[in-house]
Amino acid sequence: MDYEDFKTSMIKNHKSQKTIGIVFFIIFAIILLCLALFVESMPRVILIVPGIVSGLGLLVFFQAIKTIASIVDETHPVLIAIKSKTDFIVWIFQANQVEEGSERVVQKQVTAVDLNGKKYAFARSSEREVWEILDYLSSEFPNADVGYSDELRKSVSEKIGKKLRRTMGF
């Protein structure tokens, strides 16, 4: 994987987010419209939930567009760090989200943590793609800690002066 492949991979990831956002917006906007138009005896407070979910879908859609634009014009923080050869990324690791109650992996991703504790997730569908991204980022940020353990999480927390909590992806 090279720089251009990495950019393409980032764009692909955010295009999926954009699609998910617009689908949520459309589905819940239609539900909201149907409820508002065809169910007259229903209390209006019930319209809040579809309205909020629809709004969140729109938010995800616009955030994905903003991120894609920053990738294309190379103003994304990770791309800037790669170009400027800084030690911006301090920790890189693979994280798999497993289906609750089973061992089935539902999402594979590489997570990178910057000097400020901000996380950047690079979700991929195949193990091979995850390892390519992990290898690429670790070659671009040779001083970054690679891998996951509670000890590394604590060490990186001390290094950046910010407590990193155990959340999805950690």
PDB file of C-alpha atoms in Angstrom:
ATOM      1  CA  MET A   1       0.000   0.000   0.000  1.00  0.00           C
ATOM      2  CA  ASP A   2       1.234   3.477  -0.840  1.00  0.00           C
ATOM      3  CA  TYR A   3      -0.039   6.988  -0.102  1.00  0.00           C
ATOM      4  CA  GLU A   4      -2.571   7.044  -2.955  1.00  0.00           C
ATOM      5  CA  ASP A   5      -3.898   3.576  -2.046  1.00  0.00           C
ATOM      6  CA  PHE A   6      -4.304   4.754   1.544  1.00  0.00           C
ATOM      7  CA  LYS A   7      -6.233   7.842   0.415  1.00  0.00           C
ATOM      8  CA  THR A   8      -8.485   5.672  -1.769  1.00  0.00           C
ATOM      9  CA  SER A   9      -9.103   3.355   1.173  1.00  0.00           C
ATOM     10  CA  MET A  10     -10.029   6.312   3.399  1.00  0.00           C
ATOM     11  CA  ILE A  11     -12.452   7.663   0.793  1.00  0.00           C
ATOM     12  CA  LYS A  12     -14.056   4.224   0.375  1.00  0.00           C
ATOM     13  CA  ASN A  13     -14.609   4.017   4.135  1.00  0.00           C
ATOM     14  CA  HIS A  14     -16.301   7.419   4.291  1.00  0.00           C
ATOM     15  CA  LYS A  15     -18.427   6.769   1.208  1.00  0.00           C
ATOM     16  CA  SER A  16     -19.965   3.874   3.135  1.00  0.00           C
ATOM     17  CA  GLN A  17     -20.682   6.204   6.047  1.00  0.00           C
ATOM     18  CA  LYS A  18     -22.232   8.717   3.662  1.00  0.00           C
ATOM     19  CA  THR A  19     -24.538   6.024   2.258  1.00  0.00           C
ATOM     20  CA  ILE A  20     -25.557   4.840   5.725  1.00  0.00           C
ATOM     21  CA  GLY A  21     -26.303   8.413   6.785  1.00  0.00           C
ATOM     22  CA  ILE A  22     -28.503   9.207   3.798  1.00  0.00           C
ATOM     23  CA  VAL A  23     -30.358   5.876   4.093  1.00  0.00           C
ATOM     24  CA  PHE A  24     -31.168   6.570   7.756  1.00  0.00           C
ATOM     25  CA  PHE A  25     -32.264  10.083   6.878  1.00  0.00           C
ATOM     26  CA  ILE A  26     -34.577   8.954   4.065  1.00  0.00           C
ATOM     27  CA  ILE A  27     -36.130   6.002   5.932  1.00  0.00           C
ATOM     28  CA  PHE A  28     -36.868   7.936   9.091  1.00  0.00           C
ATOM     29  CA  ALA A  29     -37.959  11.053   7.189  1.00  0.00           C
ATOM     30  CA  ILE A  30     -40.523   8.900   5.343  1.00  0.00           C
ATOM     31  CA  ILE A  31     -41.683   7.365   8.643  1.00  0.00           C
ATOM     32  CA  LEU A  32     -41.930  10.834  10.145  1.00  0.00           C
ATOM     33  CA  LEU A  33     -43.898  12.139   7.176  1.00  0.00           C
ATOM     34  CA  CYS A  34     -46.277   9.160   7.205  1.00  0.00           C
ATOM     35  CA  LEU A  35     -46.894   9.496  10.927  1.00  0.00           C
ATOM     36  CA  ALA A  36     -47.488  13.231  10.639  1.00  0.00           C
ATOM     37  CA  LEU A  37     -49.859  12.935   7.682  1.00  0.00           C
ATOM     38  CA  PHE A  38     -51.810   9.747   8.284  1.00  0.00           C
ATOM     39  CA  VAL A  39     -52.066   9.231  12.031  1.00  0.00           C
ATOM     40  CA  GLU A  40     -54.157  12.065  13.403  1.00  0.00           C
ATOM     41  CA  SER A  41     -55.013  10.692  16.853  1.00  0.00           C
ATOM     42  CA  MET A  42     -51.367  10.124  17.779  1.00  0.00           C
ATOM     43  CA  PRO A  43     -49.673  12.483  20.239  1.00  0.00           C
ATOM     44  CA  ARG A  44     -47.148  14.689  18.444  1.00  0.00           C
ATOM     45  CA  VAL A  45     -44.434  13.776  20.953  1.00  0.00           C
ATOM     46  CA  ILE A  46     -44.078  10.393  19.184  1.00  0.00           C
ATOM     47  CA  LEU A  47     -42.703  12.272  16.166  1.00  0.00           C
ATOM     48  CA  ILE A  48     -39.599  13.186  18.151  1.00  0.00           C
ATOM     49  CA  VAL A  49     -37.827   9.815  17.831  1.00  0.00           C
ATOM     50  CA  PRO A  50     -38.039   9.496  14.012  1.00  0.00           C
ATOM     51  CA  GLY A  51     -37.130  13.187  13.773  1.00  0.00           C
ATOM     52  CA  ILE A  52     -34.008  12.736  15.892  1.00  0.00           C
ATOM     53  CA  VAL A  53     -32.884   9.579  14.045  1.00  0.00           C
ATOM     54  CA  SER A  54     -33.490  11.286  10.705  1.00  0.00           C
ATOM     55  CA  GLY A  55     -31.459  14.283  11.870  1.00  0.00           C
ATOM     56  CA  LEU A  56     -28.623  12.043  13.039  1.00  0.00           C
ATOM     57  CA  GLY A  57     -28.602  10.345   9.634  1.00  0.00           C
ATOM     58  CA  LEU A  58     -28.254  13.744   7.999  1.00  0.00           C
ATOM     59  CA  LEU A  59     -25.447  14.651  10.405  1.00  0.00           C
ATOM     60  CA  VAL A  60     -23.537  11.442   9.541  1.00  0.00           C
ATOM     61  CA  PHE A  61     -24.056  12.162   5.829  1.00  0.00           C
ATOM     62  CA  PHE A  62     -22.653  15.703   6.018  1.00  0.00           C
ATOM     63  CA  GLN A  63     -19.763  14.687   8.297  1.00  0.00           C
ATOM     64  CA  ALA A  64     -18.768  11.993   5.771  1.00  0.00           C
ATOM     65  CA  ILE A  65     -18.893  14.545   2.938  1.00  0.00           C
ATOM     66  CA  LYS A  66     -16.723  16.942   4.964  1.00  0.00           C
ATOM     67  CA  THR A  67     -14.195  14.182   5.691  1.00  0.00           C
ATOM     68  CA  ILE A  68     -14.092  13.036   2.055  1.00  0.00           C
ATOM     69  CA  ALA A  69     -13.432  16.636   0.991  1.00  0.00           C
ATOM     70  CA  SER A  70     -10.548  16.871   3.482  1.00  0.00           C
ATOM     71  CA  ILE A  71      -9.097  13.633   2.096  1.00  0.00           C
ATOM     72  CA  VAL A  72      -9.396  14.755  -1.527  1.00  0.00           C
ATOM     73  CA  ASP A  73      -7.777  18.139  -0.885  1.00  0.00           C
ATOM     74  CA  GLU A  74      -5.250  16.508   1.484  1.00  0.00           C
ATOM     75  CA  THR A  75      -6.154  18.561   4.556  1.00  0.00           C
ATOM     76  CA  HIS A  76      -7.115  15.527   6.652  1.00  0.00           C
ATOM     77  CA  PRO A  77      -4.903  15.516   9.780  1.00  0.00           C
ATOM     78  CA  VAL A  78      -3.505  12.024   9.145  1.00  0.00           C
ATOM     79  CA  LEU A  79      -2.605  12.871   5.532  1.00  0.00           C
ATOM     80  CA  ILE A  80      -0.942  16.123   6.603  1.00  0.00           C
ATOM     81  CA  ALA A  81       1.109  14.183   9.154  1.00  0.00           C
ATOM     82  CA  ILE A  82       2.150  11.615   6.550  1.00  0.00           C
ATOM     83  CA  LYS A  83       3.236  14.336   4.120  1.00  0.00           C
ATOM     84  CA  SER A  84       5.110  16.320   6.773  1.00  0.00           C
ATOM     85  CA  LYS A  85       6.740  13.221   8.328  1.00  0.00           C
ATOM     86  CA  THR A  86       5.734  14.132  11.893  1.00  0.00           C
ATOM     87  CA  ASP A  87       5.105  11.887  14.889  1.00  0.00           C
ATOM     88  CA  PHE A  88       1.449  12.935  14.953  1.00  0.00           C
ATOM     89  CA  ILE A  89       0.158   9.371  15.361  1.00  0.00           C
ATOM     90  CA  VAL A  90       1.342   7.810  18.627  1.00  0.00           C
ATOM     91  CA  TRP A  91      -0.560   4.513  18.701  1.00  0.00           C
ATOM     92  CA  ILE A  92      -1.871   2.168  16.003  1.00  0.00           C
ATOM     93  CA  PHE A  93      -3.756  -1.060  16.585  1.00  0.00           C
ATOM     94  CA  GLN A  94      -6.251  -3.458  15.077  1.00  0.00           C
ATOM     95  CA  ALA A  95      -9.657  -3.760  16.705  1.00  0.00           C
ATOM     96  CA  ASN A  96     -12.434  -6.149  15.807  1.00  0.00           C
ATOM     97  CA  GLN A  97     -16.033  -5.589  16.812  1.00  0.00           C
ATOM     98  CA  VAL A  98     -17.665  -8.930  17.552  1.00  0.00           C
ATOM     99  CA  GLU A  99     -21.345  -9.768  17.457  1.00  0.00           C
ATOM    100  CA  GLU A 100     -22.762  -9.834  20.965  1.00  0.00           C
ATOM    101  CA  GLY A 101     -23.159 -13.381  22.249  1.00  0.00           C
ATOM    102  CA  SER A 102     -20.958 -14.934  19.565  1.00  0.00           C
ATOM    103  CA  GLU A 103     -17.428 -14.951  18.241  1.00  0.00           C
ATOM    104  CA  ARG A 104     -18.422 -13.637  14.792  1.00  0.00           C
ATOM    105  CA  VAL A 105     -16.489 -10.520  13.781  1.00  0.00           C
ATOM    106  CA  VAL A 106     -18.829  -7.885  12.358  1.00  0.00           C
ATOM    107  CA  GLN A 107     -16.311  -5.115  11.780  1.00  0.00           C
ATOM    108  CA  LYS A 108     -12.546  -5.058  11.336  1.00  0.00           C
ATOM    109  CA  GLN A 109     -10.688  -1.808  11.729  1.00  0.00           C
ATOM    110  CA  VAL A 110      -7.392  -0.128  12.356  1.00  0.00           C
ATOM    111  CA  THR A 111      -7.500   2.603  14.964  1.00  0.00           C
ATOM    112  CA  ALA A 112      -4.869   5.327  15.104  1.00  0.00           C
ATOM    113  CA  VAL A 113      -4.553   7.707  18.045  1.00  0.00           C
ATOM    114  CA  ASP A 114      -2.946  11.127  17.643  1.00  0.00           C
ATOM    115  CA  LEU A 115      -0.965  13.308  20.057  1.00  0.00           C
ATOM    116  CA  ASN A 116      -4.202  14.860  21.341  1.00  0.00           C
ATOM    117  CA  GLY A 117      -5.918  11.519  21.980  1.00  0.00           C
ATOM    118  CA  LYS A 118      -8.205  11.782  18.947  1.00  0.00           C
ATOM    119  CA  LYS A 119      -9.023   8.431  17.356  1.00  0.00           C
ATOM    120  CA  TYR A 120      -9.102   7.767  13.619  1.00  0.00           C
ATOM    121  CA  ALA A 121     -10.799   4.518  12.612  1.00  0.00           C
ATOM    122  CA  PHE A 122     -10.176   2.824   9.282  1.00  0.00           C
ATOM    123  CA  ALA A 123     -12.819   0.119   8.880  1.00  0.00           C
ATOM    124  CA  ARG A 124     -12.320  -2.534   6.243  1.00  0.00           C
ATOM    125  CA  SER A 125     -14.139  -5.661   5.191  1.00  0.00           C
ATOM    126  CA  SER A 126     -11.189  -8.016   4.880  1.00  0.00           C
ATOM    127  CA  GLU A 127      -8.379  -8.989   7.213  1.00  0.00           C
ATOM    128  CA  ARG A 128      -5.873  -8.422   4.390  1.00  0.00           C
ATOM    129  CA  GLU A 129      -6.957  -4.791   3.966  1.00  0.00           C
ATOM    130  CA  VAL A 130      -6.733  -4.217   7.721  1.00  0.00           C
ATOM    131  CA  TRP A 131      -3.166  -5.539   7.794  1.00  0.00           C
ATOM    132  CA  GLU A 132      -2.207  -3.426   4.757  1.00  0.00           C
ATOM    133  CA  ILE A 133      -3.444  -0.281   6.503  1.00  0.00           C
ATOM    134  CA  LEU A 134      -1.746  -1.285   9.757  1.00  0.00           C
ATOM    135  CA  ASP A 135       1.547  -1.937   7.944  1.00  0.00           C
ATOM    136  CA  TYR A 136       1.301   1.313   5.986  1.00  0.00           C
ATOM    137  CA  LEU A 137       0.566   3.475   9.024  1.00  0.00           C
ATOM    138  CA  SER A 138       3.267   1.826  11.111  1.00  0.00           C
ATOM    139  CA  SER A 139       5.790   2.482   8.314  1.00  0.00           C
ATOM    140  CA  GLU A 140       4.717   6.140   8.054  1.00  0.00           C
ATOM    141  CA  PHE A 141       4.758   6.615  11.837  1.00  0.00           C
ATOM    142  CA  PRO A 142       7.728   4.484  12.948  1.00  0.00           C
ATOM    143  CA  ASN A 143       7.767   5.938  16.474  1.00  0.00           C
ATOM    144  CA  ALA A 144       4.121   5.005  17.112  1.00  0.00           C
ATOM    145  CA  ASP A 145       3.311   2.127  19.437  1.00  0.00           C
ATOM    146  CA  VAL A 146       1.749  -0.725  17.468  1.00  0.00           C
ATOM    147  CA  GLY A 147      -0.640  -3.319  18.876  1.00  0.00           C
ATOM    148  CA  TYR A 148      -3.122  -3.333  21.710  1.00  0.00           C
ATOM    149  CA  SER A 149      -2.826  -4.132  25.389  1.00  0.00           C
ATOM    150  CA  ASP A 150      -3.993  -2.422  28.563  1.00  0.00           C
ATOM    151  CA  GLU A 151      -0.350  -1.641  29.318  1.00  0.00           C
ATOM    152  CA  LEU A 152       0.061   0.134  25.959  1.00  0.00           C
ATOM    153  CA  ARG A 153      -3.187   2.044  26.517  1.00  0.00           C
ATOM    154  CA  LYS A 154      -1.897   3.255  29.891  1.00  0.00           C
ATOM    155  CA  SER A 155       1.532   4.060  28.447  1.00  0.00           C
ATOM    156  CA  VAL A 156       0.065   6.080  25.576  1.00  0.00           C
ATOM    157  CA  SER A 157      -2.271   7.843  28.031  1.00  0.00           C
ATOM    158  CA  GLU A 158       0.748   8.957  30.038  1.00  0.00           C
ATOM    159  CA  LYS A 159       2.638   9.955  26.886  1.00  0.00           C
ATOM    160  CA  ILE A 160      -0.132  12.248  25.632  1.00  0.00           C
ATOM    161  CA  GLY A 161      -1.268  13.396  29.089  1.00  0.00           C
ATOM    162  CA  LYS A 162      -4.852  12.315  28.512  1.00  0.00           C
ATOM    163  CA  LYS A 163      -6.671   9.268  29.848  1.00  0.00           C
ATOM    164  CA  LEU A 164      -7.733   6.954  27.050  1.00  0.00           C
ATOM    165  CA  ARG A 165     -10.878   5.072  28.021  1.00  0.00           C
ATOM    166  CA  ARG A 166     -11.716   1.550  26.986  1.00  0.00           C
ATOM    167  CA  THR A 167     -14.436   1.999  24.385  1.00  0.00           C
ATOM    168  CA  MET A 168     -15.334   0.304  21.126  1.00  0.00           C
ATOM    169  CA  GLY A 169     -12.073   0.277  19.228  1.00  0.00           C
ATOM    170  CA  PHE A 170     -10.037   0.284  22.451  1.00  0.00           C
TER     171      PHE A 170
END
